[in-house]
Amino acid sequence: MTRLYNEPSAFADEMIEGFVASHGRWVRRVSGGVARSTLSTPDSVALVIGGGSGHYPAFAGLVGQGLAHGAAMGNLFASPSAQQVYNVAKAADNGGGLLLGYGNYAGDVLHFTQAQDKLRAEGIDCRSIAVTDDISSAPLAEKHKRRGIAGDLTVFKVAAAAAEAGYSMDAVVEIAERANDRTRSFGVAFTGCTLPGADHPLFSVPEGRMAVGMGIHGEPGIAETNIPTADELAELLVKDLLAEIPDGLSAHGARVVPILNGLGSVKYEELFVVYRRVAQLLSEAGIEAVDPQVGELVTSFDMAGTSLTLFWLDSELEELWMAPADAPAFRRGAVSAQALDAGQLTMGAEQQAVIPDASEESKTAAPMILAALDAAKAVVDANVEELGRIDAIAGDGDHGIGMERGIHAAVAAAADAVERGAGAGTALNLAADAWADKAGGTSGALWGMALRAVGQSMGDSERPNAAAVAAGVAEAKRSIMDFGKAKVGDKTLVDVLAPFSEALTAAVQGGASLREAWGAATTIAEQSAEATANLLPLMGRARPHAGKSLGTPDAGAVSMALIVRAIHNTLAGNTAGKISVKETA
C-alpha cells in the first residue's frame, strides 16, 4: 500500500513538485506536467507524451534529450485534461510540429484529441499516436482497440530519436506507427494496488492466484490461474507473444528487444530469475535478443505483477532504438545539452483566468450555479465509495474518486469566479474547465464538455431561463455522443443524458418552469440509470468483461442521475438530507 503522503488529493501535485526538484537537470515544471529544461533543436518535431500519474517512470521519467520533449501528467490513474496536454505541448513546441503519444485508453484518447484539435486550430501541425501493444485487451482483428502498457517505451523512444535526427513530421509519424505495429506485450498480476489515502486496494486477486492479462489500472484480466514458478511464467508470456508475430516476420533470425517490466512490487531479483528463462526460450526460437531491458518501466503503484514486451526490429528501428538518450529514467550513449536560461525555464506557468463583463442579471444568477454545483459535490462525496464499487465490477473502480476530484475542482473554480463578479455562463465554463482539468479520465472529459455546453448556452448577458438551459443540455448530449461515439444502449452515461435531455426539452416546450421541467426529467434519468443494469457495456474499459456487469447499473449513469436529482433539490429549495445510490435505483 502507499504509506507516505500528506493530503491524498494533493499527492499528484506534490509528487510532480518533488520530481522536478530532484531532476531539474532534465525537466522544468509547466502547467499540466513537465517539459525539457534543456534546449532542443529549433524547427524539429517535438514529442509530447502523457497519461495518468502513478505509473513512474512513465511518463515524466522519459522526458529529456533523445526522448520526449514534454509529459502531460494527469491525476492518479486519470488521463491528463485537454488543457494540461495543450499547455505542455505549447511549452515543448520547437516550431516543427507536435506528435502526441499516449496509451490507448478512452480518457487519454478524448483529452489528447481535444488538445490536438485546439493546436491544429492555431495552425500547428499536430499528430497523434495511440499505443496498442497489450495483446490481452482485444483480438488481433480489433488491434485498434487494444490498450497501451509497457510498449509505450519502444514507440516513444524511436519516435523521439527520429525527431532528434531531423526527420520530417510525416517520417516521425511513420516510424512511430511502425514501432507500434511491431510491439507486443502481455502481463500478469498477483495483487492489486492501493492509492494514497485509500484503506483497500482498487482491485484484488485471490491469495495464491494470478490474474492473466490484467491492465495497469486494474482492468480485469482474461483468465485466472494458480501462481506458477518463475520458469512457468516465462513460458506462458513467451508462448502467448510468439503466437502473434507481426505480419511479414518470422521468429527464426529475428532481432527483438525484450522488455520485462515490473509493475511495482515484484523485485528486480525476481525479474532476473524470470528473464533467465525468457532469454533461453527466445534463443531456442531462433530469436536474437537485442539490448534487453529488465526493470520498472511502467508501474502501477504497489501492484505485484510483471509484463513482457517484444519489440520486433528492422535496421532503421534498431538504429533509432540504440540512439543516445538522456532522461531521468532512461539513459544511453553520450548526450550533450545546453540548459535553458532563467526566462525560458519559467515559460508555461499557470495564469489566472480573465473574467469577462457580464450583466447584473447574469451576475445575480451565478450564485445559483454555485449552489447547484455545491449540491452535486455533496451527493458525490456521500456516494464516492459506492460509485467506486459499482465501477469495479467490470472496470477499474476509480469512477467515484474521479468524480470527487472533478466536482471539488468545479466548485472551487465557480466559487472563485462568483467572488470575482462572473456571470452565470462564465462561472459554469470555468467550473467545466476545472472539472476536466482535475478529474481527467473519460468522465472528466465528458463532464467538462457537458458543463461547458450549458454555460455557453446561458452566456453572461441575460438571466438564464429554462429554454437556454434545455438547449445547453441538448448540446451537451449532442457533443458527448459525437465525440465519445457512445449511443443509447451502450451502457454509459449517455443512457441517462439522452432521455433526460429529451424529457427536459419536451417539458420546457410544453410551458413548464425550469424547476418543474427539471424535476420531471430527473425522474426519467433515475429510471434510465436503473435500467442500465440490464445492459451489456459496448464502450470503455468494461467492454472486454461485459458479462461481469450484467445486473449492475453503469457507474457513470448512476452518478449522472444522482447529480441531476441534487440539482433539482437545489432548484426546488430542498437541500436537506443526502441522496444515495440506492435512492436512484
Coordinates of N, CA, C and O in Angstrom, one line a residue, residues 70-159:
G70 N 8.2 16.7 -23.6 CA 7.3 17.0 -22.5 C 6.4 15.9 -22.2 O 6.2 15.0 -23.0
A71 N 5.9 16.0 -20.9 CA 4.9 14.9 -20.5 C 3.8 15.6 -19.8 O 4.0 16.4 -18.8
A72 N 2.6 15.4 -20.3 CA 1.3 15.8 -19.6 C 1.0 14.8 -18.5 O 0.9 13.6 -18.8
M73 N 0.8 15.3 -17.3 CA 0.7 14.4 -16.2 C -0.7 14.6 -15.5 O -1.0 15.6 -14.9
G74 N -1.6 13.6 -15.7 CA -2.9 13.6 -15.1 C -2.8 13.3 -13.6 O -1.8 13.0 -13.0
N75 N -4.0 13.3 -13.0 CA -4.1 12.8 -11.6 C -3.8 11.3 -11.5 O -3.6 10.7 -12.5
L76 N -3.9 10.8 -10.3 CA -3.6 9.3 -10.2 C -4.5 8.5 -11.0 O -5.7 8.5 -10.8
F77 N -4.0 7.7 -11.9 CA -4.7 6.8 -12.7 C -5.8 7.5 -13.6 O -6.7 6.9 -14.0
A78 N -5.6 8.8 -13.8 CA -6.6 9.5 -14.6 C -5.8 10.3 -15.7 O -4.8 10.8 -15.5
S79 N -6.4 10.2 -16.9 CA -5.7 10.9 -18.0 C -5.6 12.4 -17.8 O -6.4 13.0 -17.1
P80 N -4.5 13.0 -18.3 CA -4.4 14.5 -18.2 C -5.6 15.1 -19.0 O -6.1 14.5 -19.9
S81 N -6.0 16.3 -18.6 CA -7.1 17.0 -19.3 C -6.5 17.6 -20.6 O -5.3 17.7 -20.8
A82 N -7.5 17.9 -21.5 CA -7.1 18.5 -22.7 C -6.3 19.8 -22.5 O -5.3 20.1 -23.2
Q83 N -6.6 20.6 -21.5 CA -5.9 21.8 -21.2 C -4.5 21.5 -20.7 O -3.5 22.2 -21.1
Q84 N -4.3 20.5 -19.9 CA -2.9 20.1 -19.5 C -2.1 19.7 -20.7 O -0.9 20.1 -20.8
V85 N -2.7 18.9 -21.6 CA -1.9 18.4 -22.8 C -1.6 19.6 -23.6 O -0.4 19.8 -24.1
Y86 N -2.5 20.5 -23.8 CA -2.3 21.7 -24.6 C -1.2 22.6 -24.0 O -0.3 23.0 -24.7
N87 N -1.2 22.8 -22.7 CA -0.2 23.6 -22.0 C 1.2 23.0 -22.2 O 2.2 23.7 -22.5
V88 N 1.3 21.7 -22.0 CA 2.6 21.1 -22.1 C 3.1 21.1 -23.6 O 4.3 21.4 -23.8
A89 N 2.2 20.9 -24.5 CA 2.6 20.9 -25.9 C 3.1 22.3 -26.3 O 4.1 22.4 -27.0
K90 N 2.4 23.3 -25.9 CA 2.8 24.7 -26.2 C 4.2 25.0 -25.6 O 5.0 25.6 -26.3
A91 N 4.5 24.5 -24.4 CA 5.8 24.7 -23.8 C 6.9 23.9 -24.5 O 8.0 24.4 -24.5
A92 N 6.5 22.8 -25.1 CA 7.5 21.9 -25.7 C 7.7 22.2 -27.2 O 8.7 21.7 -27.8
D93 N 6.9 23.0 -27.8 CA 6.9 23.2 -29.3 C 8.2 23.8 -29.7 O 8.6 24.8 -29.2
N94 N 8.8 23.2 -30.7 CA 10.1 23.7 -31.3 C 9.8 24.4 -32.6 O 10.8 24.9 -33.2
G95 N 8.6 24.4 -33.1 CA 8.3 25.0 -34.4 C 8.2 24.1 -35.5 O 7.9 24.5 -36.7
G96 N 8.5 22.8 -35.3 CA 8.4 21.8 -36.4 C 7.3 20.9 -36.3 O 7.2 19.8 -37.0
G97 N 6.3 21.2 -35.5 CA 5.1 20.4 -35.3 C 5.2 19.5 -34.0 O 6.2 19.4 -33.4
L98 N 4.0 19.0 -33.6 CA 3.9 18.2 -32.4 C 3.3 16.9 -32.6 O 2.3 16.7 -33.3
L99 N 4.0 15.8 -32.1 CA 3.4 14.5 -32.1 C 3.0 14.2 -30.6 O 3.9 14.2 -29.7
L100 N 1.8 13.8 -30.4 CA 1.3 13.5 -29.1 C 1.2 11.9 -29.0 O 0.7 11.3 -29.9
G101 N 1.8 11.4 -27.9 CA 1.9 10.0 -27.8 C 1.3 9.5 -26.4 O 1.6 10.2 -25.4
Y102 N 0.5 8.5 -26.4 CA -0.2 8.1 -25.2 C -0.7 6.6 -25.4 O -0.8 6.1 -26.5
G103 N -1.1 6.0 -24.2 CA -1.7 4.7 -24.3 C -3.1 4.8 -24.7 O -3.8 5.8 -24.4
N104 N -3.6 3.7 -25.3 CA -4.9 3.8 -26.0 C -6.0 3.5 -24.9 O -6.6 2.4 -24.9
Y105 N -6.3 4.5 -24.1 CA -7.4 4.5 -23.1 C -8.4 5.6 -23.5 O -8.0 6.6 -24.0
A106 N -9.7 5.3 -23.2 CA -10.7 6.2 -23.6 C -10.5 7.6 -23.2 O -10.6 8.6 -24.0
G107 N -10.1 7.8 -21.9 CA -9.9 9.2 -21.4 C -8.7 9.9 -22.1 O -8.8 11.0 -22.4
D108 N -7.6 9.1 -22.3 CA -6.5 9.7 -23.0 C -6.8 10.1 -24.4 O -6.5 11.2 -24.9
V109 N -7.6 9.2 -25.1 CA -7.9 9.5 -26.5 C -8.8 10.8 -26.5 O -8.6 11.6 -27.4
L110 N -9.8 10.9 -25.7 CA -10.6 12.1 -25.7 C -9.8 13.3 -25.4 O -10.0 14.3 -26.2
H111 N -9.0 13.3 -24.3 CA -8.3 14.6 -24.0 C -7.2 14.9 -25.0 O -7.1 16.1 -25.3
F112 N -6.4 14.0 -25.4 CA -5.4 14.3 -26.3 C -6.0 14.7 -27.7 O -5.4 15.6 -28.3
T113 N -7.1 14.1 -28.1 CA -7.7 14.5 -29.3 C -8.2 16.0 -29.2 O -8.1 16.8 -30.2
Q114 N -8.8 16.3 -28.1 CA -9.3 17.7 -27.9 C -8.1 18.7 -28.0 O -8.2 19.7 -28.6
A115 N -7.0 18.3 -27.3 CA -5.8 19.2 -27.4 C -5.3 19.3 -28.8 O -4.9 20.4 -29.2
Q116 N -5.3 18.2 -29.5 CA -4.8 18.2 -30.9 C -5.7 19.1 -31.7 O -5.1 19.9 -32.5
D117 N -7.0 19.1 -31.6 CA -7.9 19.9 -32.3 C -7.6 21.4 -32.0 O -7.6 22.2 -33.0
K118 N -7.4 21.7 -30.8 CA -7.1 23.1 -30.4 C -5.8 23.6 -31.0 O -5.7 24.7 -31.5
L119 N -4.8 22.7 -31.0 CA -3.4 23.1 -31.5 C -3.5 23.3 -33.0 O -3.0 24.2 -33.6
R120 N -4.3 22.4 -33.7 CA -4.4 22.5 -35.1 C -5.2 23.8 -35.5 O -4.9 24.4 -36.5
A121 N -6.2 24.2 -34.7 CA -6.9 25.4 -34.9 C -6.0 26.6 -34.9 O -6.3 27.6 -35.5
E122 N -4.9 26.5 -34.2 CA -3.9 27.6 -34.1 C -2.9 27.5 -35.3 O -1.9 28.3 -35.3
G123 N -3.0 26.6 -36.2 CA -2.1 26.4 -37.3 C -0.9 25.6 -37.0 O 0.0 25.6 -37.8
I124 N -0.9 24.8 -35.9 CA 0.2 24.0 -35.6 C 0.0 22.6 -36.2 O -1.1 22.0 -36.0
D125 N 1.0 22.0 -36.8 CA 0.9 20.7 -37.3 C 1.0 19.7 -36.2 O 2.1 19.5 -35.6
C126 N -0.1 19.1 -35.8 CA -0.2 18.2 -34.6 C -0.7 16.9 -35.0 O -1.8 16.8 -35.6
R127 N 0.0 15.8 -34.7 CA -0.5 14.4 -35.0 C -0.5 13.6 -33.7 O 0.0 14.1 -32.6
S128 N -1.0 12.4 -33.7 CA -1.1 11.6 -32.5 C -0.8 10.1 -32.8 O -1.0 9.7 -34.0
I129 N -0.3 9.4 -31.8 CA 0.0 8.0 -31.9 C -0.5 7.4 -30.6 O -0.1 7.8 -29.5
A130 N -1.5 6.5 -30.7 CA -2.1 5.8 -29.5 C -1.5 4.4 -29.5 O -1.7 3.6 -30.4
V131 N -0.7 4.1 -28.4 CA 0.0 2.8 -28.4 C -1.0 1.7 -28.1 O -1.8 1.8 -27.2
T132 N -0.9 0.6 -28.8 CA -1.8 -0.5 -28.7 C -1.1 -1.9 -28.6 O -1.3 -2.8 -29.4
D133 N -0.2 -2.0 -27.6 CA 0.6 -3.2 -27.5 C 0.1 -4.4 -26.8 O 0.6 -5.5 -26.9
D134 N -0.9 -4.2 -25.9 CA -1.4 -5.3 -25.0 C -2.3 -6.3 -25.7 O -3.4 -6.0 -26.0
I135 N -1.7 -7.5 -26.0 CA -2.4 -8.5 -26.8 C -3.6 -9.0 -26.1 O -4.5 -9.6 -26.7
S136 N -3.7 -8.9 -24.7 CA -4.8 -9.5 -24.0 C -6.1 -8.6 -24.0 O -7.1 -9.1 -23.6
S137 N -6.0 -7.4 -24.4 CA -7.1 -6.4 -24.3 C -8.0 -6.5 -25.5 O -9.1 -5.9 -25.4
A138 N -7.7 -7.1 -26.6 CA -8.6 -7.2 -27.7 C -7.9 -8.2 -28.7 O -6.7 -8.3 -28.7
P139 N -8.7 -8.8 -29.5 CA -8.2 -9.7 -30.5 C -7.4 -9.0 -31.6 O -7.6 -7.7 -31.8
L140 N -6.6 -9.7 -32.4 CA -5.8 -9.0 -33.4 C -6.6 -8.3 -34.4 O -6.2 -7.3 -34.9
A141 N -7.8 -8.8 -34.7 CA -8.7 -8.2 -35.7 C -9.2 -6.8 -35.2 O -9.6 -6.0 -36.0
E142 N -9.1 -6.6 -33.9 CA -9.5 -5.3 -33.3 C -8.3 -4.7 -32.6 O -8.5 -4.1 -31.6
K143 N -7.2 -4.8 -33.3 CA -5.9 -4.2 -32.7 C -6.1 -2.8 -32.3 O -5.5 -2.3 -31.3
H144 N -6.9 -2.0 -33.0 CA -7.0 -0.6 -32.7 C -7.7 -0.4 -31.4 O -7.7 0.8 -30.9
K145 N -8.3 -1.4 -30.8 CA -9.0 -1.3 -29.5 C -8.1 -1.7 -28.4 O -8.5 -1.5 -27.2
R146 N -6.9 -2.2 -28.7 CA -6.0 -2.6 -27.6 C -5.5 -1.4 -26.8 O -5.3 -0.4 -27.3
R147 N -5.2 -1.7 -25.5 CA -4.6 -0.6 -24.7 C -3.1 -0.7 -24.7 O -2.5 -1.6 -25.2
G148 N -2.5 0.4 -24.3 CA -1.1 0.5 -24.3 C -0.5 0.3 -22.9 O -1.0 0.9 -21.9
I149 N 0.5 -0.5 -22.8 CA 1.2 -0.7 -21.5 C 2.7 -0.4 -21.6 O 3.1 0.6 -22.1
A150 N 3.6 -1.4 -21.3 CA 5.0 -1.1 -21.4 C 5.5 -0.9 -22.8 O 6.6 -0.3 -22.9
G151 N 4.8 -1.2 -23.8 CA 5.2 -0.9 -25.2 C 5.2 0.5 -25.5 O 5.8 0.9 -26.5
D152 N 4.7 1.4 -24.6 CA 4.8 2.8 -24.8 C 6.3 3.2 -25.0 O 6.6 4.1 -25.8
L153 N 7.2 2.6 -24.2 CA 8.6 2.9 -24.3 C 9.2 2.8 -25.7 O 9.9 3.6 -26.1
T154 N 8.9 1.7 -26.4 CA 9.5 1.4 -27.7 C 9.0 2.5 -28.7 O 9.8 3.0 -29.5
V155 N 7.7 2.8 -28.6 CA 7.2 3.7 -29.6 C 7.7 5.1 -29.3 O 8.1 5.8 -30.3
F156 N 7.7 5.5 -28.1 CA 8.2 6.9 -27.7 C 9.7 7.0 -28.1 O 10.1 8.1 -28.5
K157 N 10.5 6.0 -27.8 CA 11.9 6.1 -27.9 C 12.3 6.3 -29.4 O 13.1 7.1 -29.7
V158 N 11.8 5.4 -30.3 CA 12.2 5.6 -31.7 C 11.6 6.8 -32.3 O 12.2 7.4 -33.2
A159 N 10.4 7.2 -31.9 CA 9.8 8.5 -32.5 C 10.6 9.7 -32.1 O 10.9 10.6 -32.9

